[in-house]
PDB file of C-alpha atoms in Angstrom:
ATOM      1  CA  MET A   1       0.052   0.318   0.026  1.00 77.00           C
ATOM      2  CA  ARG A   2       2.716   2.534   1.083  1.00 70.00           C
ATOM      3  CA  MET A   3       4.279   1.471  -2.131  1.00 69.00           C
ATOM      4  CA  GLY A   4       1.614   2.234  -4.383  1.00 71.00           C
ATOM      5  CA  LEU A   5       0.661  -0.579  -5.693  1.00 75.00           C
ATOM      6  CA  PRO A   6      -2.949  -1.787  -5.946  1.00 78.00           C
ATOM      7  CA  PRO A   7      -4.437  -4.304  -3.660  1.00 81.00           C
ATOM      8  CA  ARG A   8      -4.493  -8.053  -4.899  1.00 78.00           C
ATOM      9  CA  SER A   9      -7.319 -10.638  -3.892  1.00 76.00           C
ATOM     10  CA  GLU A  10      -5.404 -12.447  -1.239  1.00 78.00           C
ATOM     11  CA  ASP A  11      -4.318  -8.794  -0.150  1.00 82.00           C
ATOM     12  CA  ARG A  12      -8.196  -8.128   0.502  1.00 78.00           C
ATOM     13  CA  GLU A  13      -9.020 -11.645   2.048  1.00 81.00           C
ATOM     14  CA  GLY A  14      -5.830 -11.611   4.377  1.00 82.00           C
ATOM     15  CA  LEU A  15      -7.029  -8.015   5.986  1.00 82.00           C
ATOM     16  CA  LYS A  16     -10.481  -9.411   6.610  1.00 78.00           C
ATOM     17  CA  ARG A  17      -8.625 -12.611   7.974  1.00 82.00           C
ATOM     18  CA  MET A  18      -6.300 -11.035   9.812  1.00 81.00           C
ATOM     19  CA  ALA A  19      -8.019  -7.143  10.911  1.00 77.00           C
ATOM     20  CA  PRO A  20     -12.009  -8.125  10.868  1.00 74.00           C
ATOM     21  CA  GLU A  21     -12.041  -4.968  13.254  1.00 70.00           C
ATOM     22  CA  LEU A  22     -11.426  -3.047  10.368  1.00 66.00           C
ATOM     23  CA  PHE A  23     -14.595  -4.524   8.498  1.00 65.00           C
ATOM     24  CA  GLY A  24     -16.880  -5.538  11.485  1.00 59.00           C
ATOM     25  CA  PRO A  25     -19.970  -3.543  12.611  1.00 58.00           C
ATOM     26  CA  ASN A  26     -17.354  -1.820  15.529  1.00 55.00           C
ATOM     27  CA  SER A  27     -14.874  -0.462  12.640  1.00 51.00           C
ATOM     28  CA  SER A  28     -16.558   3.022  13.307  1.00 48.00           C
ATOM     29  CA  ASN A  29     -15.421   2.802  16.983  1.00 50.00           C
ATOM     30  CA  GLU A  30     -12.643   5.427  17.358  1.00 46.00           C
ATOM     31  CA  PHE A  31      -9.190   4.251  19.161  1.00 46.00           C
ATOM     32  CA  ASP A  32      -5.984   5.145  19.379  1.00 47.00           C
ATOM     33  CA  PHE A  33      -3.068   2.784  19.949  1.00 48.00           C
ATOM     34  CA  ASN A  34       0.211   4.007  21.259  1.00 48.00           C
ATOM     35  CA  PHE A  35       3.191   2.224  20.072  1.00 45.00           C
ATOM     36  CA  LYS A  36       6.464   2.588  21.256  1.00 47.00           C
ATOM     37  CA  GLY A  37       6.133   5.894  21.746  1.00 47.00           C
ATOM     38  CA  ARG A  38       4.487   6.682  18.211  1.00 50.00           C
ATOM     39  CA  PHE A  39       1.007   7.850  18.165  1.00 53.00           C
ATOM     40  CA  TRP A  40      -1.327   5.930  15.647  1.00 55.00           C
ATOM     41  CA  ASP A  41      -4.371   7.648  14.969  1.00 65.00           C
ATOM     42  CA  ALA A  42      -6.644   4.129  14.138  1.00 68.00           C
ATOM     43  CA  SER A  43      -9.507   6.441  12.177  1.00 73.00           C
ATOM     44  CA  ALA A  44      -6.744   8.136   9.320  1.00 76.00           C
ATOM     45  CA  PHE A  45      -5.664   4.688   9.094  1.00 75.00           C
ATOM     46  CA  ARG A  46      -8.730   2.914   8.750  1.00 76.00           C
ATOM     47  CA  GLN A  47      -9.955   5.311   6.072  1.00 78.00           C
ATOM     48  CA  GLU A  48      -6.428   4.911   4.022  1.00 81.00           C
ATOM     49  CA  VAL A  49      -7.160   0.967   3.867  1.00 82.00           C
ATOM     50  CA  THR A  50     -10.632   1.789   2.880  1.00 77.00           C
ATOM     51  CA  ASN A  51      -9.422   4.095   0.115  1.00 78.00           C
ATOM     52  CA  TRP A  52      -6.885   1.088  -0.664  1.00 81.00           C
ATOM     53  CA  LEU A  53      -9.523  -1.613  -0.950  1.00 77.00           C
ATOM     54  CA  GLN A  54     -11.636   0.218  -3.278  1.00 74.00           C
ATOM     55  CA  THR A  55      -8.536   0.001  -6.041  1.00 72.00           C
ATOM     56  CA  GLU A  56     -10.377  -2.070  -8.811  1.00 67.00           C
ATOM     57  CA  GLU A  57      -6.998  -2.814 -10.539  1.00 61.00           C
ATOM     58  CA  ASP A  58      -6.600  -6.403  -9.076  1.00 55.00           C
ATOM     59  CA  ARG A  59      -2.698  -6.703 -10.105  1.00 53.00           C
ATOM     60  CA  PRO A  60       0.179  -4.323 -10.709  1.00 51.00           C
ATOM     61  CA  LEU A  61       0.423  -3.982 -14.461  1.00 55.00           C
ATOM     62  CA  VAL A  62       4.067  -2.596 -15.810  1.00 57.00           C
ATOM     63  CA  THR A  63       4.347  -1.228 -19.420  1.00 59.00           C
ATOM     64  CA  VAL A  64       7.167  -1.817 -21.492  1.00 57.00           C
ATOM     65  CA  ARG A  65       7.706   0.030 -24.701  1.00 58.00           C
ATOM     66  CA  ASP A  66      10.234  -0.812 -27.083  1.00 55.00           C
ATOM     67  CA  GLY A  67      13.791   0.244 -26.444  1.00 55.00           C
ATOM     68  CA  THR A  68      13.255   2.101 -22.994  1.00 59.00           C
ATOM     69  CA  CYS A  69      15.466  -0.165 -20.814  1.00 63.00           C
ATOM     70  CA  PRO A  70      19.336   0.411 -21.687  1.00 59.00           C
ATOM     71  CA  GLN A  71      20.476  -2.544 -19.976  1.00 58.00           C
ATOM     72  CA  GLN A  72      21.686  -4.916 -22.653  1.00 57.00           C
ATOM     73  CA  ASP A  73      21.344  -7.809 -20.553  1.00 58.00           C
ATOM     74  CA  CYS A  74      17.857  -6.439 -19.659  1.00 63.00           C
ATOM     75  CA  PRO A  75      15.141  -9.871 -20.283  1.00 58.00           C
ATOM     76  CA  LEU A  76      12.994  -7.911 -22.432  1.00 55.00           C
ATOM     77  CA  ARG A  77      16.054  -8.151 -24.914  1.00 53.00           C
ATOM     78  CA  LEU A  78      16.842 -10.638 -27.293  1.00 45.00           C
ATOM     79  CA  ALA A  79      20.139 -11.805 -28.067  1.00 40.00           C
ATOM     80  CA  GLY A  80      21.420  -8.038 -27.383  1.00 41.00           C
ATOM     81  CA  ARG A  81      19.265  -6.491 -30.146  1.00 43.00           C
ATOM     82  CA  PRO A  82      17.932  -3.347 -28.847  1.00 41.00           C
ATOM     83  CA  GLY A  83      14.083  -2.861 -28.079  1.00 40.00           C
ATOM     84  CA  GLN A  84      13.258  -6.382 -28.863  1.00 42.00           C
ATOM     85  CA  ILE A  85      10.541  -7.668 -26.652  1.00 41.00           C
ATOM     86  CA  ILE A  86      10.712 -11.365 -26.200  1.00 43.00           C
ATOM     87  CA  SER A  87       7.832 -11.860 -23.898  1.00 45.00           C
ATOM     88  CA  GLY A  88       4.469 -10.738 -22.955  1.00 45.00           C
ATOM     89  CA  ARG A  89       1.221  -9.576 -23.775  1.00 44.00           C
ATOM     90  CA  SER A  90      -0.095  -6.872 -25.735  1.00 42.00           C
ATOM     91  CA  ASP A  91      -2.628  -4.491 -23.962  1.00 44.00           C
ATOM     92  CA  ALA A  92      -2.736  -1.130 -25.542  1.00 45.00           C
ATOM     93  CA  ASP A  93      -2.954  -0.247 -29.194  1.00 49.00           C
ATOM     94  CA  ASP A  94       0.290   1.280 -29.589  1.00 50.00           C
ATOM     95  CA  GLY A  95       2.237  -2.113 -29.330  1.00 49.00           C
ATOM     96  CA  SER A  96       3.212  -1.827 -25.797  1.00 47.00           C
ATOM     97  CA  ILE A  97       3.446  -4.850 -23.677  1.00 47.00           C
ATOM     98  CA  VAL A  98       2.577  -5.679 -20.534  1.00 46.00           C
ATOM     99  CA  ILE A  99       4.542  -8.612 -18.485  1.00 50.00           C
ATOM    100  CA  GLN A 100       4.964 -10.250 -14.993  1.00 57.00           C
ATOM    101  CA  LEU A 101       8.021 -11.814 -14.559  1.00 64.00           C
ATOM    102  CA  MET A 102       8.406 -13.169 -10.691  1.00 75.00           C
ATOM    103  CA  THR A 103       6.318 -14.024  -7.723  1.00 81.00           C
ATOM    104  CA  VAL A 104       6.965 -14.043  -4.268  1.00 81.00           C
ATOM    105  CA  ALA A 105       5.635 -16.950  -1.874  1.00 80.00           C
ATOM    106  CA  GLY A 106       5.610 -18.035   1.693  1.00 79.00           C
ATOM    107  CA  GLY A 107       5.055 -16.564   5.316  1.00 73.00           C
ATOM    108  CA  TRP A 108       1.675 -17.710   6.801  1.00 67.00           C
ATOM    109  CA  LYS A 109       0.427 -19.635   3.171  1.00 69.00           C
ATOM    110  CA  ALA A 110       2.821 -22.536   1.850  1.00 72.00           C
ATOM    111  CA  LYS A 111       4.291 -21.636  -1.343  1.00 87.00           C
ATOM    112  CA  ALA A 112       3.305 -25.265  -2.424  1.00 90.00           C
ATOM    113  CA  ASP A 113       0.145 -23.991  -4.550  1.00 89.00           C
ATOM    114  CA  THR A 114       1.779 -21.377  -5.749  1.00 89.00           C
ATOM    115  CA  PHE A 115       4.703 -22.412  -7.519  1.00 93.00           C
ATOM    116  CA  PHE A 116       2.127 -25.482  -8.829  1.00 93.00           C
ATOM    117  CA  ASP A 117       0.138 -22.770 -10.410  1.00 91.00           C
ATOM    118  CA  MET A 118       3.332 -21.323 -11.952  1.00 91.00           C
ATOM    119  CA  ALA A 119       4.540 -24.977 -13.125  1.00 93.00           C
ATOM    120  CA  ARG A 120       1.400 -25.439 -15.331  1.00 92.00           C
ATOM    121  CA  LYS A 121       1.443 -22.046 -16.466  1.00 90.00           C
ATOM    122  CA  VAL A 122       4.995 -22.161 -17.589  1.00 92.00           C
ATOM    123  CA  HIS A 123       4.894 -25.822 -18.795  1.00 93.00           C
ATOM    124  CA  ARG A 124       1.149 -26.301 -20.419  1.00 88.00           C
ATOM    125  CA  GLY A 125       0.079 -25.511 -23.144  1.00 86.00           C
ATOM    126  CA  LYS A 126       4.086 -26.002 -25.361  1.00 89.00           C
ATOM    127  CA  GLY A 127       2.911 -30.323 -26.534  1.00 91.00           C
ATOM    128  CA  PRO A 128       3.479 -33.219 -24.264  1.00 93.00           C
ATOM    129  CA  ILE A 129       6.779 -33.668 -22.537  1.00 95.00           C
ATOM    130  CA  LYS A 130       9.190 -36.204 -22.603  1.00 95.00           C
ATOM    131  CA  ASP A 131      12.489 -35.426 -20.952  1.00 96.00           C
ATOM    132  CA  ILE A 132      12.509 -33.151 -16.906  1.00 97.00           C
ATOM    133  CA  LEU A 133      15.418 -31.751 -15.804  1.00 97.00           C
ATOM    134  CA  VAL A 134      16.255 -31.004 -12.068  1.00 96.00           C
ATOM    135  CA  THR A 135      18.998 -29.086 -10.775  1.00 95.00           C
ATOM    136  CA  ASP A 136      17.740 -29.220  -6.982  1.00 93.00           C
ATOM    137  CA  PRO A 137      20.789 -30.786  -4.872  1.00 91.00           C
ATOM    138  CA  PHE A 138      18.174 -31.712  -2.267  1.00 92.00           C
ATOM    139  CA  ILE A 139      15.883 -33.436  -4.554  1.00 93.00           C
ATOM    140  CA  PHE A 140      16.086 -37.042  -3.131  1.00 92.00           C
ATOM    141  CA  LEU A 141      15.988 -35.320   0.955  1.00 90.00           C
ATOM    142  CA  ASP A 142      12.068 -35.693   2.199  1.00 90.00           C
ATOM    143  CA  LYS A 143      12.823 -33.168   5.144  1.00 89.00           C
ATOM    144  CA  SER A 144      13.567 -29.925   4.527  1.00 87.00           C
ATOM    145  CA  GLU A 145      16.437 -27.606   6.488  1.00 83.00           C
ATOM    146  CA  GLU A 146      12.714 -26.593   8.428  1.00 82.00           C
ATOM    147  CA  SER A 147      12.643 -30.024   9.510  1.00 85.00           C
ATOM    148  CA  THR A 148       9.223 -29.717   7.293  1.00 86.00           C
ATOM    149  CA  THR A 149       8.231 -32.839   5.584  1.00 88.00           C
ATOM    150  CA  GLY A 150       6.850 -33.528   2.117  1.00 90.00           C
ATOM    151  CA  GLY A 151       9.602 -33.420  -0.771  1.00 92.00           C
ATOM    152  CA  LEU A 152       8.777 -36.795  -2.535  1.00 93.00           C
ATOM    153  CA  ASP A 153       4.889 -36.062  -2.348  1.00 95.00           C
ATOM    154  CA  ASN A 154       5.600 -32.672  -3.914  1.00 95.00           C
ATOM    155  CA  PHE A 155       7.539 -33.913  -6.879  1.00 96.00           C
ATOM    156  CA  ARG A 156       4.855 -36.387  -7.465  1.00 96.00           C
ATOM    157  CA  LYS A 157       2.789 -33.423  -7.412  1.00 96.00           C
ATOM    158  CA  TYR A 158       5.048 -31.380  -9.710  1.00 96.00           C
ATOM    159  CA  LEU A 159       4.848 -34.206 -11.975  1.00 96.00           C
ATOM    160  CA  ASP A 160       0.748 -33.994 -12.266  1.00 95.00           C
ATOM    161  CA  CYS A 161       0.795 -30.246 -13.359  1.00 93.00           C
ATOM    162  CA  LEU A 162       2.838 -31.980 -16.190  1.00 93.00           C
ATOM    163  CA  ASP A 163       1.683 -32.755 -20.223  1.00 92.00           C
ATOM    164  CA  ILE A 164       2.874 -36.213 -19.882  1.00 93.00           C
ATOM    165  CA  PRO A 165       1.916 -38.913 -22.744  1.00 87.00           C
ATOM    166  CA  GLN A 166       0.819 -41.888 -21.712  1.00 81.00           C
ATOM    167  CA  SER A 167       3.975 -43.860 -22.916  1.00 90.00           C
ATOM    168  CA  GLU A 168       7.538 -42.495 -21.283  1.00 93.00           C
ATOM    169  CA  ILE A 169       9.309 -39.916 -19.497  1.00 96.00           C
ATOM    170  CA  THR A 170      12.937 -39.162 -19.017  1.00 97.00           C
ATOM    171  CA  ILE A 171      13.750 -37.524 -15.330  1.00 97.00           C
ATOM    172  CA  HIS A 172      17.484 -35.926 -15.190  1.00 96.00           C
ATOM    173  CA  GLN A 173      18.347 -35.815 -11.822  1.00 94.00           C
ATOM    174  CA  PRO A 174      21.690 -33.999 -10.562  1.00 92.00           C
ATOM    175  CA  PRO A 175      24.833 -36.107 -10.142  1.00 89.00           C
ATOM    176  CA  TYR A 176      25.912 -34.043  -6.919  1.00 86.00           C
ATOM    177  CA  ALA A 177      22.594 -34.813  -5.009  1.00 85.00           C
ATOM    178  CA  LYS A 178      22.704 -34.625  -1.764  1.00 77.00           C
ATOM    179  CA  GLY A 179      21.828 -37.823   0.286  1.00 65.00           C
ATOM    180  CA  LYS A 180      23.453 -40.955   0.168  1.00 59.00           C
ATOM    181  CA  LYS A 181      22.942 -42.547  -3.612  1.00 54.00           C
ATOM    182  CA  VAL A 182      22.509 -45.929  -2.414  1.00 57.00           C
ATOM    183  CA  GLY A 183      19.826 -45.090   0.052  1.00 74.00           C
ATOM    184  CA  SER A 184      17.859 -41.915  -0.320  1.00 87.00           C
ATOM    185  CA  GLY A 185      18.071 -42.041  -4.211  1.00 90.00           C
ATOM    186  CA  PRO A 186      16.564 -45.120  -4.628  1.00 91.00           C
ATOM    187  CA  ILE A 187      13.762 -44.766  -2.491  1.00 91.00           C
ATOM    188  CA  TRP A 188      12.878 -41.746  -4.335  1.00 94.00           C
ATOM    189  CA  ARG A 189      13.026 -43.398  -7.921  1.00 94.00           C
ATOM    190  CA  ARG A 190      11.253 -45.989  -7.035  1.00 94.00           C
ATOM    191  CA  THR A 191       8.228 -43.348  -5.535  1.00 95.00           C
ATOM    192  CA  VAL A 192       8.424 -41.438  -8.589  1.00 96.00           C
ATOM    193  CA  ALA A 193       8.132 -45.093 -10.666  1.00 97.00           C
ATOM    194  CA  GLU A 194       5.345 -45.823  -8.943  1.00 97.00           C
ATOM    195  CA  HIS A 195       3.414 -42.892  -9.179  1.00 96.00           C
ATOM    196  CA  GLY A 196       4.423 -43.005 -12.860  1.00 96.00           C
ATOM    197  CA  ASN A 197       3.154 -46.490 -13.154  1.00 96.00           C
ATOM    198  CA  ARG A 198      -0.302 -45.584 -11.709  1.00 95.00           C
ATOM    199  CA  ASN A 199      -1.216 -42.888 -14.215  1.00 94.00           C
ATOM    200  CA  GLY A 200       0.293 -44.628 -17.163  1.00 94.00           C
ATOM    201  CA  TYR A 201       3.363 -43.982 -18.221  1.00 95.00           C
ATOM    202  CA  ARG A 202       7.034 -45.541 -17.530  1.00 96.00           C
ATOM    203  CA  VAL A 203      10.031 -43.512 -16.021  1.00 97.00           C
ATOM    204  CA  ARG A 204      13.344 -43.737 -16.633  1.00 96.00           C
ATOM    205  CA  PHE A 205      16.309 -41.561 -15.054  1.00 96.00           C
ATOM    206  CA  SER A 206      19.514 -40.393 -15.549  1.00 95.00           C
ATOM    207  CA  TYR A 207      22.194 -38.218 -14.258  1.00 94.00           C
ATOM    208  CA  PHE A 208      22.525 -34.932 -16.322  1.00 94.00           C
ATOM    209  CA  ARG A 209      25.996 -33.709 -17.054  1.00 92.00           C
ATOM    210  CA  THR A 210      27.066 -29.959 -17.789  1.00 90.00           C
ATOM    211  CA  ILE A 211      29.712 -28.936 -19.875  1.00 86.00           C
ATOM    212  CA  THR A 212      32.263 -27.500 -17.676  1.00 79.00           C
ATOM    213  CA  GLU A 213      31.390 -30.437 -15.110  1.00 76.00           C
ATOM    214  CA  THR A 214      30.160 -27.591 -12.347  1.00 80.00           C
ATOM    215  CA  ARG A 215      27.527 -27.448 -10.318  1.00 84.00           C
ATOM    216  CA  PHE A 216      23.727 -25.508 -10.347  1.00 88.00           C
ATOM    217  CA  HIS A 217      23.349 -23.564  -7.179  1.00 88.00           C
ATOM    218  CA  ASP A 218      20.128 -22.702  -7.734  1.00 91.00           C
ATOM    219  CA  ARG A 219      16.882 -24.718  -8.073  1.00 95.00           C
ATOM    220  CA  PHE A 220      15.549 -24.724 -12.062  1.00 96.00           C
ATOM    221  CA  TYR A 221      13.102 -27.321 -13.484  1.00 97.00           C
ATOM    222  CA  LEU A 222      13.027 -27.679 -17.267  1.00 97.00           C
ATOM    223  CA  ALA A 223      11.242 -28.900 -19.469  1.00 96.00           C
ATOM    224  CA  ARG A 224      11.628 -30.693 -23.361  1.00 96.00           C
ATOM    225  CA  HIS A 225       8.736 -30.955 -25.351  1.00 95.00           C
ATOM    226  CA  THR A 226       8.514 -32.879 -28.343  1.00 92.00           C
ATOM    227  CA  ASP A 227       8.856 -31.080 -30.564  1.00 92.00           C
ATOM    228  CA  GLY A 228      12.151 -30.025 -28.945  1.00 92.00           C
ATOM    229  CA  SER A 229      11.268 -27.178 -27.492  1.00 93.00           C
ATOM    230  CA  VAL A 230      12.226 -26.168 -23.965  1.00 95.00           C
ATOM    231  CA  SER A 231      10.374 -24.600 -20.944  1.00 95.00           C
ATOM    232  CA  GLY A 232      11.202 -24.047 -17.169  1.00 95.00           C
ATOM    233  CA  LEU A 233      10.879 -22.188 -13.986  1.00 94.00           C
ATOM    234  CA  PHE A 234      12.935 -21.382 -11.104  1.00 94.00           C
ATOM    235  CA  GLY A 235      11.837 -21.686  -7.320  1.00 93.00           C
ATOM    236  CA  PRO A 236      12.538 -23.698  -3.906  1.00 92.00           C
ATOM    237  CA  SER A 237      13.805 -27.145  -3.562  1.00 93.00           C
ATOM    238  CA  MET A 238      11.181 -30.018  -3.335  1.00 94.00           C
ATOM    239  CA  ASN A 239      11.196 -30.352  -0.052  1.00 92.00           C
ATOM    240  CA  GLY A 240      10.587 -26.483   0.954  1.00 90.00           C
ATOM    241  CA  LEU A 241       7.469 -26.400  -0.421  1.00 91.00           C
ATOM    242  CA  ASN A 242       5.655 -26.500   2.971  1.00 89.00           C
ATOM    243  CA  ASP A 243       8.167 -24.401   4.429  1.00 87.00           C
ATOM    244  CA  LYS A 244       7.416 -20.525   5.722  1.00 84.00           C
ATOM    245  CA  SER A 245      10.474 -18.718   4.435  1.00 86.00           C
ATOM    246  CA  PHE A 246       9.755 -16.390   1.402  1.00 86.00           C
ATOM    247  CA  VAL A 247      10.932 -17.474  -1.585  1.00 87.00           C
ATOM    248  CA  LEU A 248      10.777 -16.108  -5.667  1.00 88.00           C
ATOM    249  CA  VAL A 249       9.233 -18.393  -7.961  1.00 91.00           C
ATOM    250  CA  GLY A 250       9.251 -17.346 -12.008  1.00 90.00           C
ATOM    251  CA  GLU A 251       9.672 -18.396 -15.819  1.00 90.00           C
ATOM    252  CA  LEU A 252      12.980 -18.574 -16.706  1.00 89.00           C
ATOM    253  CA  GLU A 253      12.647 -16.635 -20.098  1.00 83.00           C
ATOM    254  CA  ALA A 254      14.310 -17.512 -23.671  1.00 84.00           C
ATOM    255  CA  PRO A 255      17.756 -16.116 -22.740  1.00 83.00           C
ATOM    256  CA  THR A 256      18.480 -17.239 -19.540  1.00 85.00           C
ATOM    257  CA  LEU A 257      16.976 -21.337 -20.703  1.00 89.00           C
ATOM    258  CA  LYS A 258      19.532 -20.640 -23.693  1.00 89.00           C
ATOM    259  CA  ARG A 259      22.431 -19.838 -21.268  1.00 88.00           C
ATOM    260  CA  LEU A 260      21.574 -22.825 -19.393  1.00 90.00           C
ATOM    261  CA  GLN A 261      21.112 -25.539 -22.281  1.00 91.00           C
ATOM    262  CA  ASP A 262      24.567 -24.172 -23.438  1.00 90.00           C
ATOM    263  CA  CYS A 263      25.691 -25.266 -20.362  1.00 90.00           C
ATOM    264  CA  LEU A 264      24.225 -28.975 -20.367  1.00 92.00           C
ATOM    265  CA  ASP A 265      25.468 -31.594 -22.268  1.00 91.00           C
ATOM    266  CA  GLY A 266      22.731 -33.134 -25.034  1.00 88.00           C
ATOM    267  CA  TRP A 267      20.264 -29.963 -24.188  1.00 85.00           C
ATOM    268  CA  HIS A 268      21.689 -27.801 -26.726  1.00 74.00           C
TER     269      HIS A 268
END
């Protein structure tokens, strides 16, 4: 609100849940609250929130016009050519593009739903998937650093977001994955394979290789479709999707995907 951004639907719902006194029958009562010596006028604050909630626009949209970004490495540019827009949707007659790149998730609400929604948005509608590549080094571990569990179940839910043909899919695992490969690795593969069998497709497993034999720190989830195209997103580890910590989730755009594929053996 202080940044001048309009409220989202989840903001309205959150305020009604966390501060019902602003919306209830007693919301008109005058009261003052003293916080660490600072005087907070409840009436003014209540009016400010009311005015904010009356904003109709649900999501902040930023219009980016041709050539407005001076940074050559900007994701709005393609191969360093100034002014070329590579993603987004047209929302105006002048050819301008409106885009959204990332979503923040976490806190009181687990980030799993946000991640799976992003996976459906990024991977679906681009044809059946034949390969999945995961750089998550904690993919074999079911428990997170915050001691929440669900890594295996979350990966199965991720598979359910994908357009997998009723035949076969190959999952490329990180060769540097944490956990004992003789223990947690086979358990993870057996669980995933059984999930595939129940849903009518066979799962093959492989370890991906990088051109320089280096590791990935961030968690990338790539899908190669039957026409050879690749879609991808970034986010947290699968075993951390039930944590309350905040993360960024977003789509990997064309230049980033190209750089990643150039680092991967057999993916460029």
